[in-house]
Amino acid sequence: MTNPVAVPQTTAERPRSWYKRNEIALTPWLFLIPGVLFFLVYVIFPIFQSISISFTEWDGLGQAEPVGLENYRELFDDDAFYTSLRNNIIWLFLYLLAIPAGLFIALFLNQTVFGIRLYKSLFFFPFVISQVVVGLVFSWFYDPTFGLFNEIIGWFGLGPVNVLGDERYVTYGIIAAGIWPQTAYCMILYLTGLNAVDPEQVEAARLDGAKGWRMLWYVIIPQLKPATFIAFVVTIIGALRSFDLISIMTNGGPFGESRVLSFYMFEVALSEYGFRMGYGAAIAVILFLIMMIFITYFLWSMYREERGR
Amino acid sequence: MKPKKKKNTKTLKGRYSMRSILKATVASLGLLSLATTGALADAHGEKLTGTLKISSDMSNPAPRAVMEGMVERFGEMHPDLDIELTVTDREAWKTQIRNVLSANPPDVANWYAANRMRPYVDAGLFMDISDVWEDESMEALASTKGAMTLDGKQWGVPYTYYQWGVYYRKDIYEELGLEEPKTFEEMKANCQKILDAGKKCYTIGTKFLWTAGGWFDYLNMRTNGYQFHADLMAGKHDWDSPEVRQTFANWRELLDMGAFIDNHTSYSWQESLPFLVSGDAAAILKGNFAVAPLREAGLDDDKLDFYQFPAIDEDIELAEDAPTDTFHIPAGAENPEAAKAFLRFVVSADNQTLINNGDNLGQLPVNANSSVDDDKFLKEGFEMLSSNSPGGVAQFFDRDAPAEMAKVGMEGLQEFMVKPDNLDKILARLDKAAKRIYDK
């Protein structure tokens, strides 16, 4: 009797659940959670962890001892660090040659003749094979006693040059090996970019009498801008990550002259003779800061692009 | 060598459990009398049960067969024991051991003697097995006890070692009318004649640095004696000292002659062997492990011979490099009893004779009661180490010095071999590194 008469409710009037009310805003985040979680655990968190390890002295086994900025002080007084830094800069600049090289191969291959797919595949091949194989092939190519390279320069009365054993040439020799697959990568980016070039614009330019270099520079390349941007990003990142070729071809030698920062970090912290996690982390932090310059630039230009739309 | 990602894992567990099941069946059928099994167990004193996990780096074909053979024989002695053997690539093991010991320790693991043990001993990852060394039977291993001792305790047992020395082309020496040199002067005179004949005196591949460490070890031990060398490796002397400079001066004489092959920075030691095989170089300073590939490449005992590195200063006692490979028990071992039994089995005289013979490792047994195989190089090496090395026996540059110092040091040695004029810079760099590394 005390029971109140149940108020008849229609479903439409019942207040909707919190989730239902916010569904549109929440769903993207729900989908993002796994990605964000992994990104935090495997990318963001390790960055801060490396930074904190870089302020300690730690052999990876015992207790880490805080040493403040000691690792950085030592780093800036370390010849091997400057050698690695110098090589990193050489890598950065010379590796960019892969972009124009890739562009020209792409232009060359962007035609329809019999078997063009095969030619494209062959040019793309070096990017598909492992860097380890590239490194091995090139170290045989450069071999001072039996290698093809010395044979070839011998025809011009030069050499013999021990490319990988001479501290003056070793970095350039490795970069040349690295550019080979990187050119293929840039080529494929430009080939797809060339598919998107507006034929009407080309036609219009042709009617206006543009051809050759002027056509390329003023009509084609501006339309390839997105491809160029991606090629630039992957090449810069590739140059800074260079590790496998050095490890295969010279192991950092002769006497450490072909090291780059990533390889030096591996050597001091993780290799057969290295046990200095703190020092390695300090090198990693420096490398991170260098990468940060480029990453910031990339993000900023992408952001600007998005807003411009 | 570059750490390879290759990892060979092989578990023999199934096989051994099968064997124990078989044995049980056989016993229950009454075909085998209990007395026999009893006698077997008695013979080995204890009955081992559970699982014995072994992590080995003996991945090259011959050592791998030796390791598997030992597991098989030990398994037969202890039928109730399950043995799990994991073989890791030898070069990869050098970087993996840290993770394996701290994360997932086996009961037995391979490593190296002397200072190479230091990081794991200091981190408490190796078990102190001084009690094993107190056995009477271990007196036969007295010669290697020092190499297994750190802080007054023993941390493992050796299973093999090998001599270093000069392996040379006997036929080339005979052709040029040369004798095995006894002094540095003779060595240089020989070298000059070899050079005049259009060949190089020594082949070497310094791409992975350590081969240059062998040359430094010998030149320094001959110039300044074993004790000075040991102290230098232990950080008790400066690198920029008149003694060390004298060693480098001696080395420089050879470099200035052009004694070594060109472009050695591009080659690994394996890649340096073809020069010896083709006769473009007349000798190599190397450990006995070089003999097998050289024989395989066609140099029989008429063409290949061995001599001890000659004296430089006659007043200084000869000392040798003889690196020792070892077994250890990680501190986290779950079955230390079985592990200790396995270590005792490894160093026993019979097993030592067997695994070090020419068909197996082709190296020297560590047990004094073992017999050395009837092989020209092994006999000469054993003779040299037991009677003609009064100064002492060193492990090797990268095992005597702490790992970090070895790395910086060997890099300096390689640079010196290419650019001897940089000596001042190199020595200053080594001293700077030494100050940091040893002061810890």
XYZ file of C-alpha atoms in Angstrom:
749
model
C 0.000 0.000 0.000
C 2.856 2.248 0.659
C 4.169 1.255 -2.662
C 3.991 4.248 -4.852
C 2.502 3.608 -8.126
C 5.270 3.040 -10.539
C 5.675 6.018 -12.696
C 5.308 4.903 -16.235
C 8.461 5.752 -18.053
C 9.154 5.670 -21.675
C 12.626 4.742 -22.706
C 13.063 8.067 -24.366
C 12.665 9.905 -21.101
C 15.050 7.785 -19.037
C 18.351 9.685 -18.524
C 20.909 8.058 -20.798
C 23.997 6.394 -19.287
C 27.179 8.420 -18.935
C 28.891 6.419 -21.636
C 26.021 6.865 -24.039
C 26.084 10.587 -23.518
C 29.777 10.836 -24.250
C 30.051 8.090 -26.813
C 31.198 10.282 -29.666
C 33.975 11.832 -27.629
C 35.070 8.602 -25.976
C 35.144 6.070 -28.760
C 38.238 7.390 -30.511
C 40.096 7.222 -27.232
C 38.972 3.672 -26.602
C 40.368 2.687 -29.944
C 43.543 4.579 -29.227
C 44.137 3.053 -25.799
C 46.161 0.011 -26.919
C 48.359 2.102 -29.195
C 48.829 4.854 -26.644
C 49.605 2.345 -23.937
C 52.304 0.632 -25.969
C 53.685 3.959 -27.132
C 53.941 5.115 -23.539
C 55.516 1.923 -22.256
C 57.937 1.302 -25.119
C 58.750 4.826 -26.322
C 57.924 7.607 -23.904
C 58.770 5.876 -20.649
C 62.188 4.585 -21.898
C 63.107 8.121 -22.947
C 62.744 9.331 -19.393
C 64.352 6.181 -18.072
C 67.415 6.734 -20.299
C 67.651 10.307 -19.144
C 67.596 9.228 -15.525
C 70.138 6.425 -16.117
C 72.439 8.942 -17.781
C 72.916 10.621 -14.402
C 74.182 7.412 -12.822
C 77.106 5.051 -12.966
C 75.668 1.600 -13.589
C 77.099 -1.640 -14.944
C 73.678 -3.108 -15.644
C 74.043 -5.675 -12.887
C 74.664 -4.046 -9.510
C 73.353 -0.905 -7.903
C 73.221 2.300 -9.913
C 75.175 5.095 -8.289
C 74.072 8.656 -8.916
C 76.929 10.733 -10.282
C 75.133 13.864 -11.425
C 76.471 15.322 -14.630
C 79.735 13.353 -14.488
C 78.898 11.258 -17.564
C 78.239 14.352 -19.644
C 81.379 16.037 -18.408
C 83.373 12.996 -19.456
C 81.538 12.775 -22.756
C 82.470 16.313 -23.734
C 86.074 15.461 -22.994
C 86.041 12.250 -25.016
C 87.715 12.194 -28.442
C 85.733 9.132 -29.448
C 82.521 11.076 -28.869
C 83.591 13.881 -31.193
C 84.670 11.384 -33.836
C 81.249 9.761 -33.641
C 79.482 13.116 -33.742
C 81.506 14.206 -36.755
C 80.659 10.972 -38.548
C 76.985 11.413 -37.705
C 77.030 14.824 -39.358
C 78.781 13.443 -42.444
C 76.142 10.727 -42.570
C 73.331 13.255 -42.305
C 74.536 15.331 -45.234
C 75.736 12.637 -47.587
C 72.779 10.373 -46.966
C 70.524 13.087 -48.364
C 72.061 12.391 -51.787
C 69.739 9.400 -51.856
C 66.804 11.792 -52.437
C 67.909 13.321 -55.763
C 69.317 9.968 -56.831
C 65.993 8.303 -56.096
C 64.146 11.076 -57.941
C 66.178 10.659 -61.104
C 65.862 6.913 -61.142
C 62.135 7.299 -60.597
C 61.864 9.753 -63.510
C 63.872 7.369 -65.632
C 61.686 4.419 -64.764
C 58.417 6.313 -65.069
C 57.700 5.188 -68.596
C 55.814 2.421 -70.209
C 58.009 0.071 -72.132
C 58.061 -3.684 -72.243
C 59.243 -5.223 -68.951
C 59.299 -1.967 -66.957
C 57.921 -3.762 -63.926
C 60.935 -6.025 -63.926
C 63.302 -3.055 -64.123
C 61.472 -1.337 -61.305
C 61.719 -4.469 -59.179
C 65.417 -4.779 -59.870
C 66.027 -1.181 -58.845
C 63.958 -1.710 -55.727
C 65.772 -4.921 -54.877
C 68.541 -3.442 -52.654
C 65.914 -2.070 -50.305
C 64.320 -5.476 -49.892
C 67.473 -7.384 -49.014
C 68.801 -7.187 -45.490
C 71.269 -4.479 -44.521
C 73.544 -7.245 -43.340
C 73.728 -8.595 -46.875
C 74.329 -5.120 -48.276
C 77.150 -4.666 -45.785
C 78.754 -7.988 -46.638
C 78.491 -7.427 -50.383
C 80.099 -4.029 -50.071
C 82.876 -5.227 -47.790
C 83.809 -7.815 -50.415
C 83.526 -5.158 -53.078
C 85.960 -2.976 -51.131
C 88.319 -5.801 -50.146
C 91.826 -4.417 -50.672
C 93.265 -7.656 -52.022
C 90.519 -9.396 -53.940
C 87.824 -6.729 -54.241
C 86.236 -5.453 -57.420
C 86.529 -1.826 -56.346
C 90.310 -1.745 -56.553
C 90.126 -3.579 -59.842
C 87.892 -0.855 -61.253
C 89.878 2.128 -60.030
C 92.958 0.272 -61.244
C 91.734 0.754 -64.835
C 92.113 4.469 -64.287
C 95.566 4.039 -62.841
C 94.391 4.679 -59.275
C 94.653 2.754 -56.060
C 94.858 0.349 -54.532
C 92.812 1.863 -51.731
C 91.919 0.027 -48.551
C 88.582 1.768 -48.177
C 87.355 0.109 -44.998
C 90.756 -0.084 -43.346
C 91.760 3.528 -43.840
C 90.397 6.034 -41.381
C 90.164 8.726 -44.067
C 87.793 6.850 -46.369
C 86.001 4.418 -44.139
C 82.948 6.538 -43.299
C 82.406 7.510 -46.928
C 82.735 3.896 -47.967
C 80.037 2.819 -45.545
C 77.759 5.720 -46.509
C 78.062 4.710 -50.162
C 76.874 1.254 -49.189
C 74.010 2.762 -47.213
C 72.912 5.059 -50.037
C 72.360 2.113 -52.326
C 69.248 0.756 -50.554
C 68.158 4.218 -49.434
C 68.070 5.395 -53.071
C 65.756 2.507 -53.856
C 63.495 3.578 -51.039
C 63.347 7.178 -52.254
C 62.776 5.912 -55.775
C 59.677 3.992 -54.770
C 58.346 7.032 -52.923
C 58.819 9.179 -55.999
C 57.342 6.575 -58.320
C 54.115 6.644 -56.366
C 54.363 10.435 -56.242
C 54.729 10.601 -60.015
C 51.492 8.651 -60.440
C 49.721 11.501 -58.723
C 51.153 14.204 -60.959
C 48.296 15.977 -62.723
C 48.600 15.248 -66.466
C 46.570 18.355 -67.275
C 49.120 20.584 -65.673
C 51.874 18.873 -67.585
C 49.890 19.309 -70.752
C 49.294 22.985 -69.997
C 52.949 23.534 -69.248
C 53.889 21.851 -72.471
C 51.568 24.160 -74.405
C 53.296 27.068 -72.764
C 56.583 25.728 -74.084
C 58.096 24.318 -70.873
C 60.284 21.310 -71.239
C 63.335 19.604 -69.850
C 64.737 21.087 -66.671
C 62.240 23.905 -66.472
C 59.383 21.447 -66.715
C 60.947 19.355 -63.989
C 61.764 22.212 -61.668
C 58.631 24.331 -61.997
C 55.937 21.763 -62.755
C 56.893 18.282 -61.612
C 58.895 18.812 -58.441
C 56.372 21.141 -56.778
C 53.756 18.469 -57.274
C 56.068 15.893 -55.704
C 56.341 17.883 -52.512
C 54.572 15.312 -50.292
C 56.858 12.553 -51.600
C 59.910 14.743 -51.045
C 58.831 15.409 -47.493
C 58.475 11.724 -46.691
C 61.755 10.900 -48.438
C 63.465 13.602 -46.416
C 62.046 12.277 -43.145
C 62.960 8.655 -43.733
C 66.435 9.564 -44.980
C 67.259 11.782 -42.018
C 65.992 9.188 -39.570
C 67.833 6.486 -41.510
C 71.075 8.430 -41.338
C 70.803 8.942 -37.602
C 69.932 5.319 -37.022
C 72.832 3.985 -39.078
C 74.172 1.093 -37.113
C 73.916 -2.251 -38.860
C 76.168 -1.371 -41.783
C 78.889 -0.088 -39.485
C 78.626 -3.108 -37.291
C 78.854 -5.486 -40.263
C 81.443 -3.701 -42.351
C 83.991 -2.369 -39.874
C 82.777 -2.951 -36.330
C 83.510 0.729 -35.746
C 87.124 0.431 -36.843
C 89.834 1.098 -37.785
C 90.486 2.320 -34.248
C 86.980 3.671 -33.858
C 87.129 6.024 -36.836
C 83.894 4.837 -38.428
C 81.778 4.944 -35.291
C 78.607 6.988 -35.111
C 76.797 7.885 -31.917
C 74.418 4.950 -31.985
C 77.263 2.516 -32.519
C 79.384 4.144 -29.829
C 76.482 3.893 -27.422
C 76.132 0.197 -28.186
C 79.857 -0.294 -27.707
C 80.157 1.329 -24.303
C 76.943 -0.060 -22.881
C 76.059 -3.357 -24.496
C 78.955 -4.896 -26.407
C 81.463 -7.532 -25.415
C 83.680 -5.029 -23.626
C 81.079 -2.509 -22.529
C 79.366 -2.297 -19.172
C 78.673 1.404 -18.784
C 74.938 1.881 -18.948
C 75.135 5.418 -17.566
C 77.655 6.590 -20.123
C 75.771 4.837 -22.909
C 72.551 6.500 -21.779
C 74.275 9.894 -21.869
C 75.264 9.287 -25.502
C 71.706 8.190 -26.233
C 70.379 11.403 -24.724
C 72.651 13.488 -26.954
C 71.531 11.489 -29.984
C 67.933 11.991 -28.887
C 68.441 15.753 -28.679
C 69.863 15.803 -32.212
C 66.945 13.755 -33.468
C 64.599 16.033 -31.560
C 65.661 18.978 -33.724
C 64.510 17.167 -36.840
C 61.463 15.585 -35.251
C 60.293 18.977 -34.019
C 60.763 20.403 -37.473
C 58.843 17.541 -39.071
C 55.993 17.747 -36.599
C 55.834 21.491 -36.928
C 55.671 21.431 -40.709
C 53.050 18.690 -40.643
C 51.021 20.707 -38.171
C 51.260 23.766 -40.383
C 50.168 21.717 -43.367
C 47.131 20.402 -41.506
C 46.097 23.876 -40.446
C 46.573 25.239 -43.912
C 43.897 22.928 -45.239
C 83.416 -10.604 -33.872
C 80.126 -8.972 -34.478
C 77.457 -10.312 -32.170
C 75.325 -12.531 -34.289
C 71.682 -13.041 -33.674
C 71.999 -16.729 -34.262
C 71.125 -18.907 -31.360
C 71.182 -22.619 -31.395
C 69.115 -24.228 -28.809
C 69.013 -27.914 -28.415
C 67.389 -29.731 -25.612
C 68.429 -33.221 -24.867
C 65.914 -33.546 -22.119
C 63.537 -35.782 -24.014
C 66.278 -38.150 -24.901
C 67.458 -38.546 -21.356
C 64.068 -38.935 -19.823
C 63.509 -41.599 -22.422
C 66.684 -43.278 -21.366
C 65.703 -43.256 -17.715
C 62.312 -44.681 -18.558
C 64.021 -47.377 -20.562
C 66.338 -48.121 -17.701
C 63.430 -48.355 -15.306
C 61.665 -50.743 -17.631
C 64.738 -52.832 -18.059
C 65.289 -52.977 -14.327
C 61.725 -53.925 -13.617
C 61.950 -56.726 -16.107
C 64.739 -58.083 -14.049
C 67.072 -58.299 -16.971
C 69.540 -56.084 -15.228
C 70.340 -56.973 -11.679
C 69.867 -54.340 -8.996
C 73.459 -54.883 -8.025
C 74.695 -53.429 -11.289
C 72.714 -50.226 -10.917
C 73.746 -50.066 -7.291
C 77.374 -50.398 -8.267
C 76.955 -47.636 -10.832
C 75.522 -45.292 -8.249
C 78.185 -46.214 -5.735
C 80.950 -45.565 -8.176
C 79.901 -41.947 -8.390
C 79.256 -41.509 -4.739
C 75.936 -39.772 -4.955
C 72.617 -40.095 -6.628
C 71.728 -36.983 -8.536
C 68.150 -36.134 -9.348
C 66.212 -33.237 -10.753
C 67.196 -31.138 -13.713
C 70.636 -29.862 -14.630
C 70.509 -26.859 -16.937
C 73.700 -26.139 -18.845
C 74.295 -23.002 -20.932
C 77.251 -23.495 -23.199
C 79.035 -21.290 -25.716
C 80.782 -24.247 -27.364
C 79.049 -23.650 -30.683
C 81.793 -24.396 -33.202
C 81.448 -27.892 -34.662
C 84.207 -29.659 -32.714
C 83.545 -28.051 -29.308
C 79.837 -28.597 -29.762
C 80.352 -32.306 -30.282
C 82.569 -32.349 -27.180
C 79.911 -30.643 -25.092
C 77.185 -32.972 -26.283
C 79.451 -35.943 -25.670
C 80.122 -34.845 -22.105
C 76.426 -34.387 -21.429
C 75.738 -37.824 -22.793
C 78.400 -39.517 -20.693
C 77.447 -37.600 -17.563
C 73.813 -38.520 -18.212
C 74.726 -42.184 -18.401
C 76.433 -41.951 -15.033
C 73.396 -40.285 -13.484
C 70.337 -41.815 -15.081
C 67.898 -40.029 -12.777
C 69.152 -36.624 -13.795
C 67.517 -34.663 -16.601
C 70.092 -32.612 -18.458
C 69.018 -29.632 -20.515
C 71.768 -28.320 -22.745
C 71.485 -24.940 -24.454
C 74.254 -24.076 -26.882
C 74.605 -20.391 -27.785
C 76.788 -18.937 -30.508
C 80.194 -18.281 -28.968
C 80.413 -14.616 -29.931
C 76.793 -13.916 -29.056
C 77.272 -15.516 -25.654
C 79.767 -12.803 -24.730
C 76.949 -10.268 -24.714
C 74.138 -12.585 -23.653
C 75.721 -13.992 -20.527
C 74.822 -10.875 -18.555
C 71.122 -11.297 -19.187
C 71.153 -15.051 -18.795
C 72.947 -14.971 -15.446
C 70.723 -12.330 -13.934
C 67.354 -13.220 -15.435
C 67.259 -16.952 -15.923
C 70.360 -18.564 -14.445
C 71.226 -22.100 -15.545
C 73.105 -24.487 -13.246
C 76.312 -24.483 -15.274
C 77.632 -21.851 -17.681
C 80.724 -21.360 -19.844
C 83.007 -18.366 -19.489
C 86.664 -17.361 -19.307
C 89.252 -17.230 -16.553
C 90.988 -14.350 -14.757
C 89.717 -10.783 -14.941
C 87.041 -11.687 -17.476
C 85.181 -13.231 -14.485
C 85.429 -10.045 -12.461
C 82.137 -8.321 -13.390
C 80.118 -11.423 -12.541
C 82.040 -12.175 -9.385
C 81.610 -8.591 -8.191
C 77.912 -8.628 -9.054
C 77.495 -11.846 -7.081
C 76.356 -13.805 -10.114
C 78.940 -16.584 -9.927
C 78.901 -19.062 -7.058
C 81.947 -19.402 -4.855
C 83.028 -23.011 -5.397
C 86.148 -23.029 -3.240
C 84.778 -26.190 -1.587
C 85.093 -28.073 -4.889
C 88.726 -26.987 -5.077
C 89.392 -28.380 -1.591
C 89.034 -31.934 -2.913
C 92.278 -33.834 -3.013
C 91.726 -34.661 -6.660
C 91.848 -30.966 -7.510
C 95.535 -30.798 -6.709
C 96.116 -31.987 -10.242
C 94.732 -28.644 -11.392
C 97.143 -26.535 -9.378
C 98.611 -24.875 -12.476
C 95.341 -23.165 -13.368
C 94.113 -22.491 -9.849
C 95.509 -18.970 -9.914
C 93.557 -18.095 -13.031
C 90.334 -19.218 -11.349
C 90.990 -17.300 -8.146
C 89.682 -13.829 -7.408
C 89.613 -12.315 -3.911
C 91.098 -15.529 -2.527
C 88.223 -17.726 -3.678
C 87.675 -19.976 -6.672
C 84.782 -19.202 -8.969
C 84.841 -21.970 -11.550
C 86.850 -24.766 -13.117
C 88.872 -24.777 -16.336
C 88.203 -27.361 -19.026
C 90.794 -26.565 -21.647
C 93.631 -24.244 -22.465
C 95.969 -23.706 -25.368
C 99.350 -22.247 -26.075
C 100.138 -19.180 -28.133
C 103.182 -18.934 -30.311
C 104.462 -18.416 -33.814
C 103.062 -20.804 -36.407
C 105.229 -20.615 -39.498
C 105.602 -22.035 -42.976
C 108.369 -24.590 -42.553
C 108.788 -25.018 -46.318
C 109.332 -21.272 -46.824
C 111.848 -21.126 -43.992
C 113.736 -24.082 -45.479
C 113.643 -22.592 -48.942
C 115.175 -19.361 -47.638
C 117.572 -21.217 -45.359
C 116.143 -19.847 -42.127
C 116.181 -21.342 -38.662
C 113.661 -20.952 -35.856
C 114.806 -17.734 -34.154
C 115.910 -17.777 -30.521
C 116.482 -14.041 -30.123
C 114.816 -10.883 -31.332
C 117.860 -10.128 -33.491
C 117.486 -13.459 -35.271
C 113.790 -12.867 -35.612
C 114.415 -9.540 -37.329
C 117.185 -10.971 -39.507
C 114.861 -13.783 -40.616
C 112.178 -11.261 -41.326
C 114.473 -9.162 -43.481
C 115.302 -12.177 -45.623
C 111.632 -13.032 -45.974
C 110.898 -9.459 -47.004
C 113.738 -9.554 -49.509
C 112.114 -12.636 -50.998
C 109.006 -10.559 -51.636
C 106.879 -12.005 -48.866
C 105.578 -10.612 -45.602
C 106.885 -11.976 -42.316
C 103.615 -12.057 -40.383
C 99.977 -12.150 -41.283
C 97.475 -10.619 -38.908
C 93.888 -9.434 -39.076
C 93.117 -6.637 -36.640
C 89.525 -5.870 -37.593
C 88.337 -7.242 -34.263
C 91.322 -5.771 -32.430
C 92.266 -8.637 -30.094
C 94.885 -10.137 -32.411
C 97.002 -7.019 -31.832
C 96.672 -7.744 -28.101
C 98.588 -11.004 -28.639
C 101.503 -9.139 -30.170
C 101.570 -6.632 -27.371
C 101.397 -9.360 -24.727
C 104.440 -11.114 -26.147
C 106.488 -8.024 -26.897
C 105.802 -6.605 -23.464
C 106.431 -9.851 -21.588
C 109.692 -10.314 -23.488
C 110.761 -6.703 -23.014
C 109.681 -6.127 -19.420
C 108.915 -9.547 -17.997
C 105.777 -11.259 -16.762
C 105.416 -9.337 -13.518
C 105.554 -5.930 -15.161
C 103.041 -7.068 -17.748
C 100.667 -8.439 -15.124
C 100.950 -5.228 -13.110
C 100.318 -3.120 -16.193
C 97.190 -5.122 -16.934
C 96.132 -4.666 -13.329
C 96.589 -0.909 -13.578
C 99.639 -0.677 -11.340
C 101.871 0.964 -13.941
C 101.389 3.944 -16.214
C 101.188 3.279 -19.908
C 103.333 6.314 -20.592
C 106.408 4.842 -18.938
C 109.904 4.137 -20.259
C 109.242 0.371 -20.035
C 106.085 0.438 -22.133
C 107.690 2.846 -24.554
C 110.530 0.353 -24.988
C 107.997 -2.343 -25.863
C 106.474 -0.090 -28.481
C 109.924 0.800 -29.777
C 110.644 -2.893 -30.347
C 107.317 -3.290 -32.054
C 108.042 -0.255 -34.183
C 111.200 -1.888 -35.516
C 109.041 -4.625 -36.984
C 106.483 -2.133 -38.270
C 109.128 0.007 -39.929
C 110.508 -3.049 -41.675
C 107.045 -3.687 -43.084
C 106.901 -7.059 -41.370
C 103.091 -7.288 -41.238
C 100.712 -7.701 -44.143
C 99.142 -4.537 -45.548
C 95.545 -3.620 -44.843
C 95.298 -5.825 -41.779
C 92.650 -3.517 -40.325
C 90.195 -4.917 -42.884
C 90.547 -8.546 -41.896
C 89.370 -10.805 -39.138
C 91.871 -13.427 -37.992
C 90.157 -16.022 -40.167
C 90.491 -13.738 -43.163
C 94.187 -13.297 -42.440
C 94.914 -17.021 -42.746
C 94.794 -17.243 -46.573
C 97.954 -15.115 -46.717
C 99.780 -17.816 -44.795
C 98.237 -20.602 -46.846
C 99.169 -18.951 -50.146
C 102.697 -18.262 -48.914
C 102.393 -14.475 -49.149
C 103.158 -14.367 -45.457
C 105.515 -16.700 -43.636
C 104.138 -16.826 -40.101
C 101.345 -15.903 -37.730
C 101.356 -15.276 -33.995
C 98.279 -17.091 -32.816
C 96.751 -19.576 -30.421
C 96.689 -23.264 -31.195
C 93.132 -22.968 -32.503
C 94.632 -21.691 -35.770
C 96.097 -25.111 -36.519
C 92.803 -26.789 -37.411
C 91.743 -24.314 -40.120
C 95.301 -24.184 -41.492
C 95.442 -27.955 -41.763
C 92.060 -27.951 -43.404
C 93.372 -25.435 -45.918
C 96.088 -27.870 -46.909
C 99.103 -27.090 -44.715
C 100.260 -30.437 -43.407
C 102.919 -30.927 -40.762
C 105.701 -30.671 -43.357
C 104.603 -27.180 -44.225
C 103.456 -25.870 -40.869
C 105.559 -25.708 -37.752
C 105.689 -23.899 -34.443
C 108.228 -21.955 -32.415
C 108.113 -20.157 -29.127
C 108.202 -16.367 -29.357
C 111.924 -15.598 -29.070
C 113.588 -13.757 -26.194
C 114.147 -10.031 -26.563
C 116.069 -9.422 -23.364
C 118.059 -12.477 -22.331
C 117.836 -11.601 -18.644
C 114.078 -11.816 -18.711
C 112.412 -15.143 -18.101
C 110.162 -16.361 -20.879
C 106.455 -16.166 -20.158
C 103.553 -17.287 -22.298
C 99.940 -16.568 -23.087
C 97.757 -19.591 -22.478
C 94.079 -18.626 -22.308
C 91.871 -20.896 -20.257
C 88.223 -21.614 -20.966
C 86.024 -22.415 -18.022
C 82.795 -23.661 -16.504
C 81.015 -21.788 -13.717
C 78.006 -22.243 -11.484
C 75.749 -19.186 -11.478
C 74.736 -17.973 -8.038
C 71.094 -18.546 -8.926
C 71.618 -22.212 -9.854
C 68.734 -24.402 -8.727
C 70.663 -27.647 -8.688
C 74.148 -26.753 -7.391
C 74.818 -30.324 -6.217
C 74.458 -31.735 -9.716
C 76.341 -28.745 -11.095
C 79.312 -29.382 -8.820
C 79.288 -33.052 -9.746
C 79.325 -32.039 -13.406
C 82.291 -29.710 -12.837
C 84.197 -32.498 -11.071
C 83.391 -34.782 -13.975
C 84.624 -32.193 -16.507
C 88.031 -31.802 -14.878
C 88.555 -35.504 -14.135
C 91.718 -36.871 -15.687
C 89.988 -39.304 -18.070
C 87.517 -36.783 -19.349
C 90.280 -34.215 -19.805
C 92.339 -36.653 -21.856
C 89.349 -37.468 -23.994
C 87.919 -34.032 -24.733
C 91.257 -32.367 -25.440
C 92.603 -34.950 -27.863
C 93.183 -34.204 -31.520
C 89.823 -35.643 -32.589
C 87.960 -33.367 -30.220
C 89.112 -29.941 -29.028
C 92.735 -30.438 -30.017
C 93.948 -28.441 -27.024
C 95.704 -28.990 -23.745
C 94.130 -30.820 -20.780
C 94.080 -28.892 -17.502
C 94.505 -31.974 -15.331
C 98.123 -32.935 -14.686
C 97.194 -36.626 -14.631
C 95.761 -36.513 -18.141
C 97.787 -37.374 -21.166
C 98.399 -34.977 -23.986
C 97.384 -36.167 -27.400
C 100.044 -37.357 -29.800
C 99.947 -34.239 -31.942
C 103.002 -32.251 -32.975
C 101.636 -28.878 -31.918
C 100.000 -30.061 -28.720
C 103.162 -31.822 -27.600
C 105.337 -28.837 -28.397
C 102.898 -26.514 -26.676
C 102.619 -28.674 -23.595
C 106.385 -28.977 -23.419
C 106.791 -25.223 -23.767
C 104.238 -24.372 -21.096
C 105.410 -26.970 -18.606
C 109.158 -26.542 -18.919
C 110.073 -23.430 -20.865
C 107.824 -20.785 -19.417
C 109.539 -19.969 -16.122
C 108.294 -16.394 -16.059
C 104.659 -17.295 -15.715
C 101.520 -17.855 -17.759
C 99.261 -14.995 -18.717
C 95.687 -15.382 -19.912
C 95.468 -12.855 -22.705
C 95.261 -9.097 -23.078
C 91.463 -8.962 -22.978
C 91.188 -11.469 -20.133
C 93.892 -10.057 -17.882
C 92.841 -6.433 -18.187
C 89.324 -5.300 -17.245
C 87.016 -5.437 -20.247
C 86.761 -1.678 -20.749
C 90.503 -1.199 -20.492
C 91.040 -4.043 -22.939
C 88.781 -2.367 -25.467
C 90.457 1.037 -25.272
C 93.867 -0.625 -25.120
C 93.439 -2.865 -28.137
C 92.053 0.002 -30.149
C 95.215 1.932 -29.294
C 97.359 -1.033 -30.335
C 95.607 -1.232 -33.677
C 96.089 2.481 -34.209
C 99.748 2.136 -33.327
C 100.193 -0.607 -35.898
C 98.821 1.688 -38.588
C 100.112 5.032 -37.340
C 103.118 4.468 -35.088
C 103.724 8.229 -34.992
C 100.595 8.653 -32.895
C 102.193 6.833 -29.970
C 102.188 9.848 -27.625
C 98.541 10.475 -28.219
C 97.700 6.808 -27.791
C 99.570 6.443 -24.524
C 97.969 9.601 -23.135
C 94.548 8.249 -24.068
C 95.249 4.897 -22.421
C 96.427 6.556 -19.239
C 93.343 8.708 -19.144
C 91.117 5.659 -19.551
C 93.161 3.675 -17.026
C 92.761 6.414 -14.451
C 88.999 6.203 -14.713
C 88.751 2.411 -14.955
C 91.104 1.364 -12.158
C 90.235 4.117 -9.704
C 86.751 2.730 -9.310
